[in-house]
Coordinates of C-alpha atoms in Angstrom, one line a residue:
M20 CA 0.1 -0.2 -0.1
D21 CA 1.7 3.9 -1.1
T22 CA 1.1 6.0 2.0
E23 CA 3.1 8.6 0.2
Y24 CA 0.3 8.9 -2.8
V25 CA -2.5 8.6 0.1
R26 CA -0.3 11.6 1.6
S27 CA 0.4 13.4 -1.5
R28 CA -3.8 13.3 -2.2
F29 CA -5.2 14.5 1.6
I30 CA -2.4 17.2 1.1
K31 CA -4.1 18.3 -2.9
H32 CA -8.1 18.2 -1.2
F33 CA -7.2 19.7 1.8
D34 CA -5.9 22.1 3.6
G35 CA -2.1 21.5 2.3
T36 CA -1.1 19.7 5.9
T37 CA -0.6 16.3 7.3
G38 CA -2.8 14.3 9.6
F39 CA -2.4 11.0 11.2
L40 CA -2.3 7.5 9.3
Y41 CA -4.0 4.7 9.8
A42 CA -4.2 0.9 7.7
S43 CA -6.4 -1.8 8.6
P44 CA -5.9 -5.0 5.9
G45 CA -8.5 -7.5 4.6
R46 CA -8.8 -10.9 5.2
I47 CA -8.4 -15.2 4.0
N48 CA -10.2 -17.4 5.7
L49 CA -7.7 -20.7 5.2
I50 CA -10.7 -23.0 6.4
G51 CA -14.2 -23.1 8.3
E52 CA -17.5 -21.6 5.9
H53 CA -20.8 -21.6 6.5
T54 CA -19.5 -22.8 9.8
D55 CA -19.9 -19.5 12.2
Y56 CA -23.8 -19.3 12.0
N57 CA -23.8 -23.0 13.0
G58 CA -22.2 -22.4 16.3
G59 CA -18.1 -23.5 14.7
F60 CA -14.7 -21.7 13.8
V61 CA -13.7 -19.7 11.5
F62 CA -10.2 -20.1 10.7
P63 CA -8.8 -15.9 9.3
G64 CA -5.6 -14.4 8.5
A65 CA -5.0 -10.9 8.4
V66 CA -3.2 -10.2 4.6
D67 CA -1.2 -7.9 3.6
K68 CA -3.7 -5.8 1.2
G69 CA -6.0 -3.4 3.0
M70 CA -7.0 0.3 3.2
I71 CA -4.9 3.6 4.2
A72 CA -6.7 5.8 5.4
E73 CA -5.3 9.7 6.3
I74 CA -7.0 11.6 8.7
K75 CA -6.7 14.8 10.3
P76 CA -9.2 16.6 13.1
N77 CA -10.8 19.6 11.8
G78 CA -12.0 21.8 14.2
T79 CA -16.5 21.1 12.9
D80 CA -19.8 18.8 13.3
K81 CA -18.8 17.9 10.2
V82 CA -16.9 15.0 8.0
K83 CA -15.7 15.6 5.2
A84 CA -14.2 12.6 2.9
Y85 CA -12.4 11.9 0.2
S86 CA -12.4 8.5 -2.0
I87 CA -9.3 8.3 -3.9
D88 CA -10.2 5.5 -6.0
L89 CA -13.1 6.7 -6.2
K90 CA -12.5 10.3 -7.1
D91 CA -15.5 11.3 -5.5
Y92 CA -15.3 13.6 -2.3
V93 CA -18.1 13.9 0.5
E94 CA -19.5 15.7 3.6
F95 CA -21.9 14.9 5.9
G96 CA -22.3 15.6 10.0
L97 CA -22.4 13.5 12.7
N98 CA -26.0 13.2 13.3
E99 CA -28.4 10.2 12.5
E100 CA -30.3 12.2 10.3
D101 CA -27.3 12.9 8.3
A102 CA -26.7 9.8 6.5
P103 CA -24.7 10.8 2.9
R104 CA -25.9 9.0 -0.3
A105 CA -22.9 7.6 -1.5
S106 CA -22.6 3.6 -0.5
W107 CA -18.3 4.5 0.2
A108 CA -18.7 7.0 2.1
R109 CA -21.4 5.4 4.8
Y110 CA -19.0 3.2 6.1
I111 CA -17.6 5.9 7.7
F112 CA -20.8 7.5 9.0
G113 CA -21.8 4.6 10.6
V114 CA -18.2 3.8 11.5
C115 CA -18.9 6.9 12.6
R116 CA -22.4 6.7 14.9
E117 CA -21.8 3.8 16.3
T118 CA -18.6 5.1 17.8
I119 CA -19.8 7.9 19.5
K120 CA -22.7 4.9 20.2
R121 CA -19.6 2.9 22.7
G122 CA -19.6 6.6 24.7
V123 CA -16.8 8.8 22.7
D124 CA -16.8 12.3 21.4
V125 CA -16.6 11.8 17.5
K126 CA -15.5 15.9 15.9
G127 CA -15.6 16.1 12.5
F128 CA -12.5 14.9 10.6
N129 CA -11.0 15.0 6.7
T130 CA -10.1 12.6 5.8
A131 CA -8.3 10.0 2.3
F132 CA -8.1 6.7 1.7
A133 CA -7.6 4.3 -0.5
G134 CA -7.3 0.3 -1.0
D135 CA -4.9 -2.6 -2.7
V136 CA -7.3 -5.0 -1.7
P137 CA -9.0 -6.8 -5.1
L138 CA -12.4 -5.7 -4.9
G139 CA -15.1 -9.3 -5.2
A140 CA -12.4 -10.7 -4.3
G141 CA -13.7 -12.2 -1.1
M142 CA -11.6 -10.1 0.9
S143 CA -14.0 -7.8 2.5
S144 CA -12.6 -4.9 1.6
S145 CA -15.2 -3.3 3.5
A146 CA -14.1 -4.3 6.8
A147 CA -10.9 -3.0 6.4
L148 CA -12.3 -0.1 5.6
E149 CA -14.5 -0.2 8.2
S150 CA -11.9 -1.4 10.8
T151 CA -9.0 1.8 9.9
Y152 CA -11.9 4.0 11.1
A153 CA -13.1 2.5 14.2
F154 CA -9.2 2.1 15.2
A155 CA -8.6 5.8 13.6
L156 CA -11.6 7.2 15.5
N157 CA -11.2 5.2 18.9
E158 CA -7.6 6.7 18.9
L159 CA -8.5 10.3 18.1
F160 CA -11.3 11.0 20.1
G161 CA -11.7 7.9 22.2
E162 CA -8.5 7.6 24.3
N163 CA -8.7 3.8 23.4
K164 CA -11.1 3.7 25.8
I165 CA -12.9 0.6 23.3
D166 CA -10.7 -2.1 22.9
K167 CA -10.3 -4.3 20.0
F168 CA -13.0 -6.9 19.9
E169 CA -16.1 -4.4 20.4
L170 CA -13.6 -1.8 17.8
A171 CA -14.2 -5.5 15.4
K172 CA -18.2 -5.2 16.3
V173 CA -18.4 -1.2 15.2
G174 CA -17.3 -2.4 11.9
Q175 CA -19.9 -5.4 12.0
A176 CA -23.1 -3.0 13.3
T177 CA -22.2 -0.6 10.7
E178 CA -22.8 -3.6 8.2
H179 CA -25.7 -4.5 9.8
N180 CA -26.9 -0.8 10.9
Y181 CA -26.1 1.3 7.9
C182 CA -25.7 -0.6 4.5
G183 CA -27.7 -3.8 4.5
V184 CA -25.5 -6.2 5.0
N185 CA -26.3 -9.5 8.3
C186 CA -22.6 -10.4 8.1
G187 CA -21.2 -11.8 10.8
I188 CA -17.5 -11.3 13.1
M189 CA -14.7 -12.5 11.0
D190 CA -14.2 -10.0 9.1
Q191 CA -13.6 -7.3 11.1
F192 CA -12.3 -9.1 13.7
A193 CA -10.0 -11.1 10.9
S194 CA -9.2 -6.8 9.4
V195 CA -8.1 -6.2 13.9
F196 CA -6.8 -9.1 15.1
G197 CA -4.4 -9.6 12.7
K198 CA -0.8 -10.5 13.4
A199 CA 1.9 -11.5 10.0
G200 CA 2.9 -15.0 10.5
S201 CA -0.5 -16.4 12.7
L202 CA -3.5 -17.2 11.2
I203 CA -6.8 -17.2 13.8
R204 CA -9.1 -19.6 15.5
L205 CA -12.6 -18.1 16.6
D206 CA -14.5 -19.7 18.4
C207 CA -18.2 -18.1 16.4
R208 CA -20.2 -19.8 19.6
S209 CA -17.9 -18.4 22.1
L210 CA -16.1 -15.6 21.1
E211 CA -12.7 -16.8 22.2
Y212 CA -9.9 -17.2 20.0
Q213 CA -6.0 -18.7 19.4
Y214 CA -3.0 -17.1 16.9
F215 CA -1.9 -20.2 14.6
P216 CA 1.3 -20.3 13.8
F217 CA 1.3 -20.1 9.8
H218 CA 5.0 -20.4 8.4
P219 CA 4.4 -22.3 5.3
E220 CA 8.1 -22.8 3.8
G221 CA 8.4 -23.8 0.9
Y222 CA 5.2 -23.0 -0.2
R223 CA 3.3 -19.9 -1.5
L224 CA -0.6 -19.4 -1.3
V225 CA -2.1 -18.0 -3.9
L226 CA -5.9 -17.1 -4.6
M227 CA -7.7 -17.7 -8.1
D228 CA -10.1 -15.0 -8.8
S229 CA -12.8 -16.7 -11.1
V230 CA -13.9 -13.6 -11.5
V231 CA -17.2 -14.6 -11.4
K232 CA -19.6 -11.9 -9.7
H233 CA -19.0 -12.4 -5.6
E234 CA -22.8 -12.9 -4.7
L235 CA -24.8 -15.3 -2.7
A236 CA -28.1 -14.7 -3.2
S237 CA -30.1 -14.3 -0.8
S238 CA -32.5 -16.9 -0.9
A239 CA -29.5 -19.4 -1.1
Y240 CA -28.3 -18.9 1.3
N241 CA -31.4 -18.8 3.9
K242 CA -32.2 -21.8 2.9
R243 CA -29.0 -23.0 3.4
R244 CA -29.8 -21.5 7.2
Q245 CA -32.8 -23.2 7.4
S246 CA -31.5 -26.8 6.1
C247 CA -29.6 -25.9 9.2
E248 CA -32.0 -25.3 11.6
A249 CA -34.3 -27.6 10.7
A250 CA -31.9 -30.6 10.9
V251 CA -30.5 -29.2 14.8
A252 CA -34.7 -29.2 15.2
A253 CA -34.6 -32.9 14.9
I254 CA -31.1 -33.4 16.7
Q255 CA -33.1 -32.0 19.3
K256 CA -35.5 -35.1 19.9
K257 CA -33.5 -37.1 21.1
H258 CA -30.3 -34.7 22.0
P259 CA -31.8 -31.8 24.0
H260 CA -28.5 -30.2 25.0
V261 CA -28.0 -29.3 21.6
E262 CA -28.4 -26.3 20.6
F263 CA -26.0 -25.6 17.4
L264 CA -24.5 -28.2 14.3
R265 CA -20.9 -27.2 16.7
D266 CA -22.8 -30.0 19.4
C267 CA -23.6 -32.4 17.2
T268 CA -21.7 -36.0 16.1
M269 CA -22.4 -37.4 12.6
A270 CA -24.0 -40.5 14.4
M271 CA -26.5 -37.7 16.2
L272 CA -27.0 -37.0 12.2
E273 CA -27.7 -40.1 11.4
E274 CA -30.3 -41.2 14.4
A275 CA -32.0 -38.2 12.7
K276 CA -31.5 -38.8 9.4
A277 CA -36.2 -40.1 9.1
D278 CA -37.0 -36.8 10.5
I279 CA -34.9 -35.2 7.4
S280 CA -34.7 -34.2 3.8
A281 CA -32.4 -35.5 1.6
E282 CA -30.9 -32.0 1.5
D283 CA -31.3 -31.6 4.2
Y284 CA -28.3 -34.5 5.7
M285 CA -26.1 -32.9 2.7
R286 CA -26.3 -30.3 4.2
A287 CA -25.8 -31.1 7.8
E288 CA -23.8 -33.4 7.0
Y289 CA -20.9 -30.8 5.6
V290 CA -21.5 -28.7 8.0
I291 CA -19.9 -31.0 10.4
E292 CA -17.9 -32.4 8.4
E293 CA -16.3 -28.9 8.3
I294 CA -15.7 -28.0 11.9
Q295 CA -14.2 -30.9 12.6
R296 CA -11.5 -29.8 9.7
V297 CA -10.2 -26.6 11.1
L298 CA -9.5 -28.5 13.8
D299 CA -7.5 -30.8 12.4
V300 CA -6.2 -28.1 9.9
C301 CA -5.1 -26.8 13.5
E302 CA -3.7 -29.6 14.6
A303 CA -1.9 -29.9 11.7
L304 CA -0.3 -26.6 11.9
E305 CA 1.2 -27.0 15.6
K306 CA 3.0 -29.8 13.3
D307 CA 4.2 -27.8 10.4
D308 CA 2.7 -31.0 8.3
Y309 CA 0.8 -29.1 5.5
E310 CA 0.2 -32.1 3.3
T311 CA -2.7 -32.7 5.8
V312 CA -4.0 -29.1 5.6
G313 CA -3.8 -29.5 1.6
K314 CA -5.6 -33.0 2.0
K315 CA -8.0 -30.9 4.5
M316 CA -8.4 -28.1 2.0
Y317 CA -9.7 -30.7 -0.3
E318 CA -12.1 -32.1 0.8
T319 CA -14.0 -29.1 1.9
H320 CA -13.8 -27.4 -1.8
H321 CA -15.6 -31.7 -2.2
G322 CA -17.6 -30.6 0.3
M323 CA -18.8 -26.8 -0.8
S324 CA -19.2 -28.4 -4.1
K325 CA -20.9 -31.4 -3.5
L326 CA -23.1 -31.8 0.0
Y327 CA -23.7 -27.5 0.2
E328 CA -23.8 -27.4 -3.7
V329 CA -22.4 -23.3 -3.4
S330 CA -19.7 -23.8 -5.8
C331 CA -20.1 -23.3 -9.6
K332 CA -18.5 -24.3 -12.6
E333 CA -16.3 -22.0 -13.1
L334 CA -15.0 -22.6 -9.0
D335 CA -14.7 -26.3 -9.7
F336 CA -12.4 -26.4 -12.7
L337 CA -10.2 -23.8 -10.8
N338 CA -10.3 -27.0 -8.2
D339 CA -9.6 -29.8 -10.6
C340 CA -6.3 -27.6 -12.4
A341 CA -5.2 -27.6 -8.5
K342 CA -5.5 -31.2 -8.4
E343 CA -4.2 -31.6 -12.0
Y344 CA -1.3 -29.5 -11.7
G345 CA 0.5 -30.9 -8.4
V346 CA -0.8 -28.1 -5.8
T347 CA -1.5 -29.3 -2.7
G348 CA -3.8 -27.9 -0.9
S349 CA -7.2 -25.9 -2.8
R350 CA -10.7 -24.6 -1.7
V351 CA -13.9 -21.9 -3.0
M352 CA -12.5 -19.1 -0.7
G353 CA -15.9 -17.4 1.3
G354 CA -20.2 -17.9 1.2
G355 CA -19.9 -19.7 -2.8
F356 CA -21.9 -18.9 -6.1
G357 CA -18.5 -16.9 -7.3
G358 CA -15.0 -15.4 -6.0
C359 CA -12.1 -17.0 -5.7
T360 CA -9.9 -20.7 -4.8
I361 CA -7.3 -20.3 -2.2
N362 CA -4.7 -22.8 -3.0
L363 CA -1.4 -23.9 -0.7
V364 CA 0.9 -24.5 -4.1
K365 CA 4.6 -25.8 -3.9
D366 CA 7.1 -22.9 -4.5
E367 CA 8.7 -26.0 -7.4
L368 CA 5.0 -25.9 -8.9
Y369 CA 4.0 -21.7 -8.5
D370 CA 5.3 -20.9 -12.0
N371 CA 3.7 -24.3 -14.3
F372 CA -0.3 -23.8 -11.8
V373 CA -0.4 -20.3 -12.8
E374 CA 0.2 -20.3 -16.1
K375 CA -1.3 -22.9 -17.2
T376 CA -4.3 -22.7 -14.8
K377 CA -4.5 -19.6 -16.6
A378 CA -4.4 -21.0 -19.8
A379 CA -7.0 -24.1 -19.8
F380 CA -9.6 -21.4 -17.6
K381 CA -9.0 -19.5 -20.9
A382 CA -9.8 -22.1 -23.4
K383 CA -12.5 -22.8 -21.5
F384 CA -14.3 -19.3 -19.8
G385 CA -13.3 -17.1 -22.2
R386 CA -11.6 -14.5 -20.6
S387 CA -8.7 -15.7 -17.8
P388 CA -8.6 -15.9 -14.2
K389 CA -6.5 -13.0 -11.7
V390 CA -3.9 -13.8 -9.4
Y391 CA -3.7 -12.9 -5.8
D392 CA -0.2 -14.1 -4.3
V393 CA -1.3 -13.6 -0.2
V394 CA 0.9 -12.7 2.5
I395 CA -0.1 -13.1 6.2
G396 CA 0.4 -9.8 7.9
D397 CA -0.5 -7.2 10.6
G398 CA -3.8 -6.2 11.9
S399 CA -5.2 -2.4 11.8
R400 CA -3.0 -0.7 13.3
R401 CA -1.4 3.7 13.3
L402 CA 1.1 4.2 10.8
E403 CA 3.3 7.0 11.9

């Protein structure tokens, strides 16, 4: 991320002086999809791409914001009725409002921001933006009175209350808590978390972007949630302590098979197995066993494609290419129906995998996939 460029735009669009630079990253999720609303675990890490903002209090009650990437300028007040129309500005406005609700006396400020998180690739550029401003406002106006977990919740509440997205906590959590060289296992039920070492020496992590619109159709998403809830309700008849699929075993699901549809059974089977896979991958990483990590990634892709049915032909093709070219692990990343595969590739196979996959994908679909190398980086911070 180019701090000098952000600073030069800030100086140009405001009064020629400088403020403070803040940054937050986008994220990947190594394994653990559709486990969050089932009380399970996710396993994200922050990446070395994200958002940078320069911010300076301006002594007024107005926020003056410039999006460098969109070349768009917006001013807005800090009261509920002052919500701006521009969708990008609503993220900043929402963070201001949610920070105020938590007792911070946010005043007006000038700001310019830019990002290098690839849009639409499922790396959570919006969470990076929210986390940058939540961290900055807490420091500039709140003497850091809001703890880090609450900062993540500021971003989540911004999505819920000002952007119309009913998201979980993972994206903002990873953006705020990221640590270079580590992935983070988050328990979505208790919100306890633990860092695990991620030093894949001899391997590279790369995203292959199918350039299919990353859109989990809300009806399809809701149907899958309903399937999981139906399976839990059936299992509860014999096991009343069960609250989520997290609490279930395959034996319990088998017992309830006659009481649920074949589709609900498949959905629940995927989730129960996926929750266990996250734990297996954590155990493997503690032994630097990247072959097991890769095997579990392939199992996840199979489950998302065949049991949860949230893949698409482009993602399945990228996964098949990974297998064909000797990639250690590969799976669809994110909710599905588009976006990227995440791939764990041995250094010596990397060039061949990228070159041949791009050519094969273009021959089949008429366009090339985008390729993003991933390095695990640090979370929200002030840059100077």
